[in-house]
CSV table of N, CA and C in Angstrom, one decimal:
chain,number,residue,atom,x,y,z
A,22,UNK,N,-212.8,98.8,25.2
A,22,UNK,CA,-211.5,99.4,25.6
A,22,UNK,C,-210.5,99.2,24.5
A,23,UNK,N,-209.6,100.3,24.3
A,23,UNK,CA,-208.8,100.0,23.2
A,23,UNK,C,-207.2,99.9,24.0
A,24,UNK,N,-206.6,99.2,23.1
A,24,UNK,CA,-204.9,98.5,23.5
A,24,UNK,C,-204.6,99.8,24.0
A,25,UNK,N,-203.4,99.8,24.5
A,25,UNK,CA,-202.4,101.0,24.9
A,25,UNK,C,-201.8,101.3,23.7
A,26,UNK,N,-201.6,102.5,23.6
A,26,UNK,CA,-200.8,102.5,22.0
A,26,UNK,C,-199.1,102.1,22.3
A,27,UNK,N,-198.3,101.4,21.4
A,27,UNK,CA,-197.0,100.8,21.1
A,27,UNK,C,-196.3,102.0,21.4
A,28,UNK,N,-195.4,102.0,22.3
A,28,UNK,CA,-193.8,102.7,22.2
A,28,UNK,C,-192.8,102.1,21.3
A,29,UNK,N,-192.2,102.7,20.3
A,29,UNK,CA,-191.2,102.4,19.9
A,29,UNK,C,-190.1,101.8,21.0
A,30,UNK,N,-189.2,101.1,21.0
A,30,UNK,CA,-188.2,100.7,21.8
A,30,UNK,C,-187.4,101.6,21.7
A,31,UNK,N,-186.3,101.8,23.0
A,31,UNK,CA,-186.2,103.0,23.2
A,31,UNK,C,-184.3,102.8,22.1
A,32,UNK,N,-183.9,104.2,22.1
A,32,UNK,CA,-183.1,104.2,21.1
A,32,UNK,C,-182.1,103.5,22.3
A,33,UNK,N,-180.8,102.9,21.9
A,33,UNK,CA,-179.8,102.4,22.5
A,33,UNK,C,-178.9,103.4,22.7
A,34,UNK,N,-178.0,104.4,23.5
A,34,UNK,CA,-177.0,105.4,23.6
A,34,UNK,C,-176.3,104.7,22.8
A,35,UNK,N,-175.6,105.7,21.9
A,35,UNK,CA,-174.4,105.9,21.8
A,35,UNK,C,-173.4,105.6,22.6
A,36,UNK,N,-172.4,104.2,22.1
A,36,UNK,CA,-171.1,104.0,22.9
A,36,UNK,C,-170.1,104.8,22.6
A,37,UNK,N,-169.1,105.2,23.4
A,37,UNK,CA,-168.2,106.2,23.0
A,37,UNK,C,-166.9,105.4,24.0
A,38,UNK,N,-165.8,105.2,23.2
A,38,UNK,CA,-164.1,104.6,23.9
A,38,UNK,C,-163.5,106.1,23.9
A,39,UNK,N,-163.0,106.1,24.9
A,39,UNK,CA,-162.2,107.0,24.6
A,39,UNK,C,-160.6,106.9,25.1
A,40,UNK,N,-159.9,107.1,24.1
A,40,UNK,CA,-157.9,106.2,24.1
A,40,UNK,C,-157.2,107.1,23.8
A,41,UNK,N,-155.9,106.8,23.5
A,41,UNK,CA,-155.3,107.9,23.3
A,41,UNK,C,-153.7,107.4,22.7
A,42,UNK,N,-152.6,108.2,22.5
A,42,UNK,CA,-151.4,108.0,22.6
A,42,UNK,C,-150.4,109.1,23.6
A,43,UNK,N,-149.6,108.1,23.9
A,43,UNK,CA,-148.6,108.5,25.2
A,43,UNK,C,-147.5,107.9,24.8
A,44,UNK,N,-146.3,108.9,24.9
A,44,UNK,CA,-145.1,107.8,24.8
A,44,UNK,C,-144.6,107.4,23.6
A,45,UNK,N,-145.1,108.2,22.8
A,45,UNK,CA,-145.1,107.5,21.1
A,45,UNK,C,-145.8,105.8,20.9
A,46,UNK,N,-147.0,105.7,21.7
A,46,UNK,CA,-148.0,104.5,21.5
A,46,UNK,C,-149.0,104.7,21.5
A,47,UNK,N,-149.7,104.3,21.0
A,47,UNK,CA,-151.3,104.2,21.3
A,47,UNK,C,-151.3,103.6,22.6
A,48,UNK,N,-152.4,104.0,23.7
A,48,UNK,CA,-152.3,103.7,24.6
A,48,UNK,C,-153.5,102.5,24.8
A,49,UNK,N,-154.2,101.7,23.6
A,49,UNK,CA,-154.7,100.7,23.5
A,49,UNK,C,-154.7,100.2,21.8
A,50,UNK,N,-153.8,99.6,21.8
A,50,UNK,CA,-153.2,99.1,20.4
A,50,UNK,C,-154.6,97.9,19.7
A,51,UNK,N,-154.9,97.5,20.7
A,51,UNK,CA,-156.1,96.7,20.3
A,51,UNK,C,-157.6,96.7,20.8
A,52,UNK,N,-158.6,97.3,19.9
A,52,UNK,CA,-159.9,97.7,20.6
A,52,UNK,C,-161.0,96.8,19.8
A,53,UNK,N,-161.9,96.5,20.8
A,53,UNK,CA,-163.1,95.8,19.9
A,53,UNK,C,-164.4,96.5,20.4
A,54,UNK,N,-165.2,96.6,19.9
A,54,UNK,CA,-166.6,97.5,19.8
A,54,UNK,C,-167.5,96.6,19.2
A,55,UNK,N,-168.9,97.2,18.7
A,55,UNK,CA,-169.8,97.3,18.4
A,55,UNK,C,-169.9,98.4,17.4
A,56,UNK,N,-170.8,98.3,15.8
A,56,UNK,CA,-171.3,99.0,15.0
A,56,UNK,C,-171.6,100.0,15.6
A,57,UNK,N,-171.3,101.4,15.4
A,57,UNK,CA,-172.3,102.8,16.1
A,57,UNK,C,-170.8,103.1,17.1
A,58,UNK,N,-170.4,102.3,17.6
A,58,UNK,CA,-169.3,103.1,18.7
A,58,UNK,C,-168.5,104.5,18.2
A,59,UNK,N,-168.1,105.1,18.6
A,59,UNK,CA,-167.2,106.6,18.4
A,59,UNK,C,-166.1,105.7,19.4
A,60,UNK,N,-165.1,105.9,18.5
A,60,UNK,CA,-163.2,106.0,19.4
A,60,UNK,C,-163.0,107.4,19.5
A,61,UNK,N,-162.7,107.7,20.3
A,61,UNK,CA,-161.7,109.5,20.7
A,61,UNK,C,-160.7,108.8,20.9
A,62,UNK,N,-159.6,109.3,20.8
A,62,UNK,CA,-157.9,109.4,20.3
A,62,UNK,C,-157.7,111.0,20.7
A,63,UNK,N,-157.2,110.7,22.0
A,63,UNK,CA,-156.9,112.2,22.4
A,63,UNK,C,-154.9,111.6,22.5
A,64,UNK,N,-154.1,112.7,22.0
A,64,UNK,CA,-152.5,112.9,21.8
A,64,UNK,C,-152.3,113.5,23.4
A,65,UNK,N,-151.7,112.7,23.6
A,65,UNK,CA,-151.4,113.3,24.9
A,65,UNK,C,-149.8,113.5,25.2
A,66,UNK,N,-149.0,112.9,23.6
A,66,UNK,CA,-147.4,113.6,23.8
A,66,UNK,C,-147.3,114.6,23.5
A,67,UNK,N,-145.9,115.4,23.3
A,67,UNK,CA,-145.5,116.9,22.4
A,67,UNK,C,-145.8,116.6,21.3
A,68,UNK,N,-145.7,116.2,20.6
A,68,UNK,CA,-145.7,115.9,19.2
A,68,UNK,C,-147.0,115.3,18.1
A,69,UNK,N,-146.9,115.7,17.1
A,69,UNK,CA,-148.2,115.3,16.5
A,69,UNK,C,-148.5,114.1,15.8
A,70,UNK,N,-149.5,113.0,15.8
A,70,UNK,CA,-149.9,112.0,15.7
A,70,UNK,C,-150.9,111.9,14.5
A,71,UNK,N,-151.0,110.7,13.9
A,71,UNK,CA,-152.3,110.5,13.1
A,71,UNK,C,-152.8,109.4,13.6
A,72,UNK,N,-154.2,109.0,13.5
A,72,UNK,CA,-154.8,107.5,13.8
A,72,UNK,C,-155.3,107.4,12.2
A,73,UNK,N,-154.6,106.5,11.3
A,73,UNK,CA,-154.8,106.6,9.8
A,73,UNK,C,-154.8,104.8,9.3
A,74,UNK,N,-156.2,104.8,8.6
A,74,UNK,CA,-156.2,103.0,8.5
A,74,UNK,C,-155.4,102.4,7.1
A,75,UNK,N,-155.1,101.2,7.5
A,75,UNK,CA,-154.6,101.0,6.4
A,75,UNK,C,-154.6,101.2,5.0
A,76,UNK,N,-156.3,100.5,5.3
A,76,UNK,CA,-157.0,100.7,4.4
A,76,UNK,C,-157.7,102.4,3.4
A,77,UNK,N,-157.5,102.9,4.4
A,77,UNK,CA,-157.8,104.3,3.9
A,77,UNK,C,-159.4,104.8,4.1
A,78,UNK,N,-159.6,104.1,5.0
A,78,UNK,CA,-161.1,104.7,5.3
A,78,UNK,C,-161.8,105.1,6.2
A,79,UNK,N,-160.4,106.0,6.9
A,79,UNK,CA,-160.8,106.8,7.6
A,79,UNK,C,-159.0,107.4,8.2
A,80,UNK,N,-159.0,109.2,8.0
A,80,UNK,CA,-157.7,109.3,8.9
A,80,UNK,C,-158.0,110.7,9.4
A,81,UNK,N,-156.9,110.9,10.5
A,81,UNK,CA,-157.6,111.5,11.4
A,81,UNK,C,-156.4,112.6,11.1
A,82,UNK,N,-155.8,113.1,10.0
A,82,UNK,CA,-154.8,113.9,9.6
A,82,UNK,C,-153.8,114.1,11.2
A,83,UNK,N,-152.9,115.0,11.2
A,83,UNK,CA,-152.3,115.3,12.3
A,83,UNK,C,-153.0,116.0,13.4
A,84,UNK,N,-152.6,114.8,14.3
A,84,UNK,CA,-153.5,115.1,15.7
A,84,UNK,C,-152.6,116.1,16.5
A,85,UNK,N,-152.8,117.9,16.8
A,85,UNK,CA,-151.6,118.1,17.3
A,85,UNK,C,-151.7,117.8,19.1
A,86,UNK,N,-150.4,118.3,19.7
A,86,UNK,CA,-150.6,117.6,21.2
A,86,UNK,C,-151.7,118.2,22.0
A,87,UNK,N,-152.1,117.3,23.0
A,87,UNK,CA,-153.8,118.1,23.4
A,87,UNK,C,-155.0,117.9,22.8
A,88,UNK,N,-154.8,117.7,21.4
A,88,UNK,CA,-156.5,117.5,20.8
A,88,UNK,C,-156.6,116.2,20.5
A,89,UNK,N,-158.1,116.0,20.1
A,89,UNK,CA,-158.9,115.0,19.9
A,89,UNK,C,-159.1,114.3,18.6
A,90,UNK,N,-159.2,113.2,18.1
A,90,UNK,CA,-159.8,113.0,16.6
A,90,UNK,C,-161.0,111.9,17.2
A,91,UNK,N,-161.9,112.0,16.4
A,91,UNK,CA,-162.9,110.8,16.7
A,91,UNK,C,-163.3,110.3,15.4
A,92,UNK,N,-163.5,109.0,15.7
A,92,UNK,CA,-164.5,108.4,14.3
A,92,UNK,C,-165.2,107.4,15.1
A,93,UNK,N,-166.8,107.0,14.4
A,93,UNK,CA,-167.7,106.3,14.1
A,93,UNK,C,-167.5,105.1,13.4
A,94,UNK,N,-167.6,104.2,14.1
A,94,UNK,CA,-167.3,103.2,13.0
A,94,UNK,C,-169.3,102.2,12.7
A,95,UNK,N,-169.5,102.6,11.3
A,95,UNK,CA,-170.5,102.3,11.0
A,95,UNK,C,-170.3,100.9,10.5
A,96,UNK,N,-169.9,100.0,10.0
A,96,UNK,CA,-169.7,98.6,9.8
A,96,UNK,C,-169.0,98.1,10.5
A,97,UNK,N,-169.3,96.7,10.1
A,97,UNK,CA,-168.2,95.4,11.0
A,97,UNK,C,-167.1,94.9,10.3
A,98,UNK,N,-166.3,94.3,11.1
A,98,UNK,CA,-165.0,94.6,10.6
A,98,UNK,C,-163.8,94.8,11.0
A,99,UNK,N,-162.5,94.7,10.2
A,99,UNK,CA,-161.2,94.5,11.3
A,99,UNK,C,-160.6,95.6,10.4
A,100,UNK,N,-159.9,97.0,11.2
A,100,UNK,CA,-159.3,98.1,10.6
A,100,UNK,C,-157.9,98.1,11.5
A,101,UNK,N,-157.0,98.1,10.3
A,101,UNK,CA,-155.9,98.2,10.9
A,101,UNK,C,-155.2,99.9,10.9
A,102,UNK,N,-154.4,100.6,11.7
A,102,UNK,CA,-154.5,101.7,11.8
A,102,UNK,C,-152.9,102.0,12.0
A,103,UNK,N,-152.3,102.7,11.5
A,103,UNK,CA,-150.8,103.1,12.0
A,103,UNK,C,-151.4,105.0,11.8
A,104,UNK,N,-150.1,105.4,13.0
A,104,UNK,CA,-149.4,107.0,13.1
A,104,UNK,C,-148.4,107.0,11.6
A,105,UNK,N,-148.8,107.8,10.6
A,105,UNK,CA,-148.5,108.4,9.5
A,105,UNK,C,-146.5,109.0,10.4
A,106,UNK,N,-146.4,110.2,10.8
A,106,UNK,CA,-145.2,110.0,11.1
A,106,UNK,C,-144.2,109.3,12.0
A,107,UNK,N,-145.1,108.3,12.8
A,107,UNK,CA,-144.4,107.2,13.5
A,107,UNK,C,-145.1,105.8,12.9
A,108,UNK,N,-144.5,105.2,12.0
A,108,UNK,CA,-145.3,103.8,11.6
A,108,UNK,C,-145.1,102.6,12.4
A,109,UNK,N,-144.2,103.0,13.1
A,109,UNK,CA,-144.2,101.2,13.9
A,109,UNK,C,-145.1,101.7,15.0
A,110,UNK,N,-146.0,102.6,14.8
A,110,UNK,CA,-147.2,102.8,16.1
A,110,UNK,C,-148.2,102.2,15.3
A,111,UNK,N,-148.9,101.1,16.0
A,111,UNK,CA,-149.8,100.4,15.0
A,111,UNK,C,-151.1,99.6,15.9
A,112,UNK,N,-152.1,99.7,15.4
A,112,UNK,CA,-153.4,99.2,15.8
A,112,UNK,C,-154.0,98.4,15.0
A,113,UNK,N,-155.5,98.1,16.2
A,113,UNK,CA,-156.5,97.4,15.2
A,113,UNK,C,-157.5,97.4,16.0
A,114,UNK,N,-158.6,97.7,15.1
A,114,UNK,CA,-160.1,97.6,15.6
A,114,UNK,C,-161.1,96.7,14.8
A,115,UNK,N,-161.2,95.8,16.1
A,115,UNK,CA,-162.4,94.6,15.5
A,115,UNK,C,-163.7,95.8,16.1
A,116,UNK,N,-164.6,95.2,14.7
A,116,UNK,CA,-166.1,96.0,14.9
A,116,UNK,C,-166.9,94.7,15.0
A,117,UNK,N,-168.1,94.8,15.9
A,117,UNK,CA,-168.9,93.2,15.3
A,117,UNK,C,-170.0,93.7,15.5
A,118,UNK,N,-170.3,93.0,14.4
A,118,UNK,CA,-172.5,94.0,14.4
A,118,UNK,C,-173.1,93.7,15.8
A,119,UNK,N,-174.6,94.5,16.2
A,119,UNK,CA,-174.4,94.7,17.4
A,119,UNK,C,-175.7,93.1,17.9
Protein backbone atom coordinates (compact mmCIF):
# COMPACT_ATOMS: atom_id res chain seq x y z
CA UNK A 1 0.00 0.00 0.00
CA UNK A 2 1.28 3.35 -0.80
CA UNK A 3 0.95 6.69 1.60
CA UNK A 4 -1.88 9.06 0.61
CA UNK A 5 -0.30 11.66 -1.48
CA UNK A 6 0.41 15.21 0.63
CA UNK A 7 -1.99 18.19 0.20
CA UNK A 8 -0.35 21.25 0.27
CA UNK A 9 -1.80 23.32 3.26
CA UNK A 10 -4.45 25.15 2.19
CA UNK A 11 -3.74 28.88 1.20
CA UNK A 12 -4.91 31.28 4.14
CA UNK A 13 -7.73 34.11 2.64
CA UNK A 14 -6.83 37.17 2.11
CA UNK A 15 -7.68 39.73 5.11
CA UNK A 16 -9.26 42.77 3.97
CA UNK A 17 -10.18 46.10 6.71
CA UNK A 18 -12.25 48.04 5.32
CA UNK A 19 -12.32 52.18 6.94
CA UNK A 20 -12.84 55.14 5.80
CA UNK A 21 -13.08 58.98 6.40
CA UNK A 22 -16.07 61.00 7.67
CA UNK A 23 -16.08 64.36 9.06
CA UNK A 24 -12.80 65.29 7.88
CA UNK A 25 -11.25 62.07 10.01
CA UNK A 26 -10.27 58.94 9.37
CA UNK A 27 -12.76 56.94 10.75
CA UNK A 28 -9.94 54.53 12.39
CA UNK A 29 -6.82 56.61 13.01
CA UNK A 30 -5.11 53.58 14.37
CA UNK A 31 -5.08 50.00 12.58
CA UNK A 32 -3.05 46.94 13.23
CA UNK A 33 -2.92 43.91 10.79
CA UNK A 34 -1.03 41.22 9.56
CA UNK A 35 1.46 41.04 6.39
CA UNK A 36 -0.96 40.30 3.20
CA UNK A 37 -3.97 42.45 4.70
CA UNK A 38 -5.62 45.01 2.08
CA UNK A 39 -7.03 48.47 4.01
CA UNK A 40 -10.00 50.03 1.74
CA UNK A 41 -10.37 53.75 2.64
CA UNK A 42 -13.62 54.52 1.27
CA UNK A 43 -14.26 58.91 1.50
CA UNK A 44 -17.43 59.13 2.62
CA UNK A 45 -17.36 63.27 2.93
CA UNK A 46 -17.93 65.97 -0.09
CA UNK A 47 -14.65 66.54 -0.43
CA UNK A 48 -11.59 64.90 -1.60
CA UNK A 49 -9.05 63.00 0.63
CA UNK A 50 -5.62 61.26 0.28
CA UNK A 51 -4.50 58.28 2.60
CA UNK A 52 -0.50 59.26 1.85
CA UNK A 53 2.47 57.80 4.14
CA UNK A 54 4.85 59.66 5.52
CA UNK A 55 7.18 57.91 4.45
CA UNK A 56 6.29 57.80 0.85
CA UNK A 57 5.49 54.27 0.15
CA UNK A 58 2.46 54.26 -0.70
CA UNK A 59 -0.38 57.15 -1.65
CA UNK A 60 -3.59 56.89 -2.58
CA UNK A 61 -3.64 60.42 -4.71
CA UNK A 62 -7.08 62.23 -4.28
CA UNK A 63 -9.73 60.04 -3.02
CA UNK A 64 -12.83 61.85 -4.66
CA UNK A 65 -16.20 61.57 -2.38
CA UNK A 66 -17.72 57.97 -2.83
CA UNK A 67 -14.62 56.12 -3.93
CA UNK A 68 -12.25 53.71 -2.79
CA UNK A 69 -8.29 53.53 -2.47
CA UNK A 70 -6.88 50.24 -1.23
CA UNK A 71 -3.39 49.07 -0.50
CA UNK A 72 -1.63 45.79 0.48
CA UNK A 73 0.62 46.05 2.91
CA UNK A 74 3.46 43.43 2.13
CA UNK A 75 5.95 43.96 5.15
CA UNK A 76 5.99 44.57 8.82
CA UNK A 77 6.03 47.58 10.21
CA UNK A 78 4.72 51.04 11.53
CA UNK A 79 3.38 53.53 8.60
CA UNK A 80 2.42 56.69 9.42
CA UNK A 81 -0.25 58.29 7.07
CA UNK A 82 -1.77 61.94 6.81
CA UNK A 83 -4.68 63.53 4.15
CA UNK A 84 -2.30 65.63 1.74
CA UNK A 85 -5.07 68.44 1.75
CA UNK A 86 -6.07 68.13 5.35
CA UNK A 87 -2.76 67.35 7.42
CA UNK A 88 -3.85 67.32 10.85
CA UNK A 89 -5.96 64.13 9.58
CA UNK A 90 -3.39 61.59 10.68
CA UNK A 91 -2.82 57.82 11.07
CA UNK A 92 -0.93 54.75 11.69
CA UNK A 93 -0.64 51.27 10.70
CA UNK A 94 1.26 48.68 12.79
CA UNK A 95 1.92 45.56 10.33
CA UNK A 96 3.31 42.37 12.30
CA UNK A 97 4.51 39.36 10.32
CA UNK A 98 1.94 36.83 10.40
Amino acid sequence: ARPAPSRPPAARPAARVRTGMKNINYLQPRLQVTVGTTIEWTNNDPLPHTVTATDKSFDSGLIPPGKTYRHTFTKAGTFNFFCVPHPFMKGTVVVRAQ
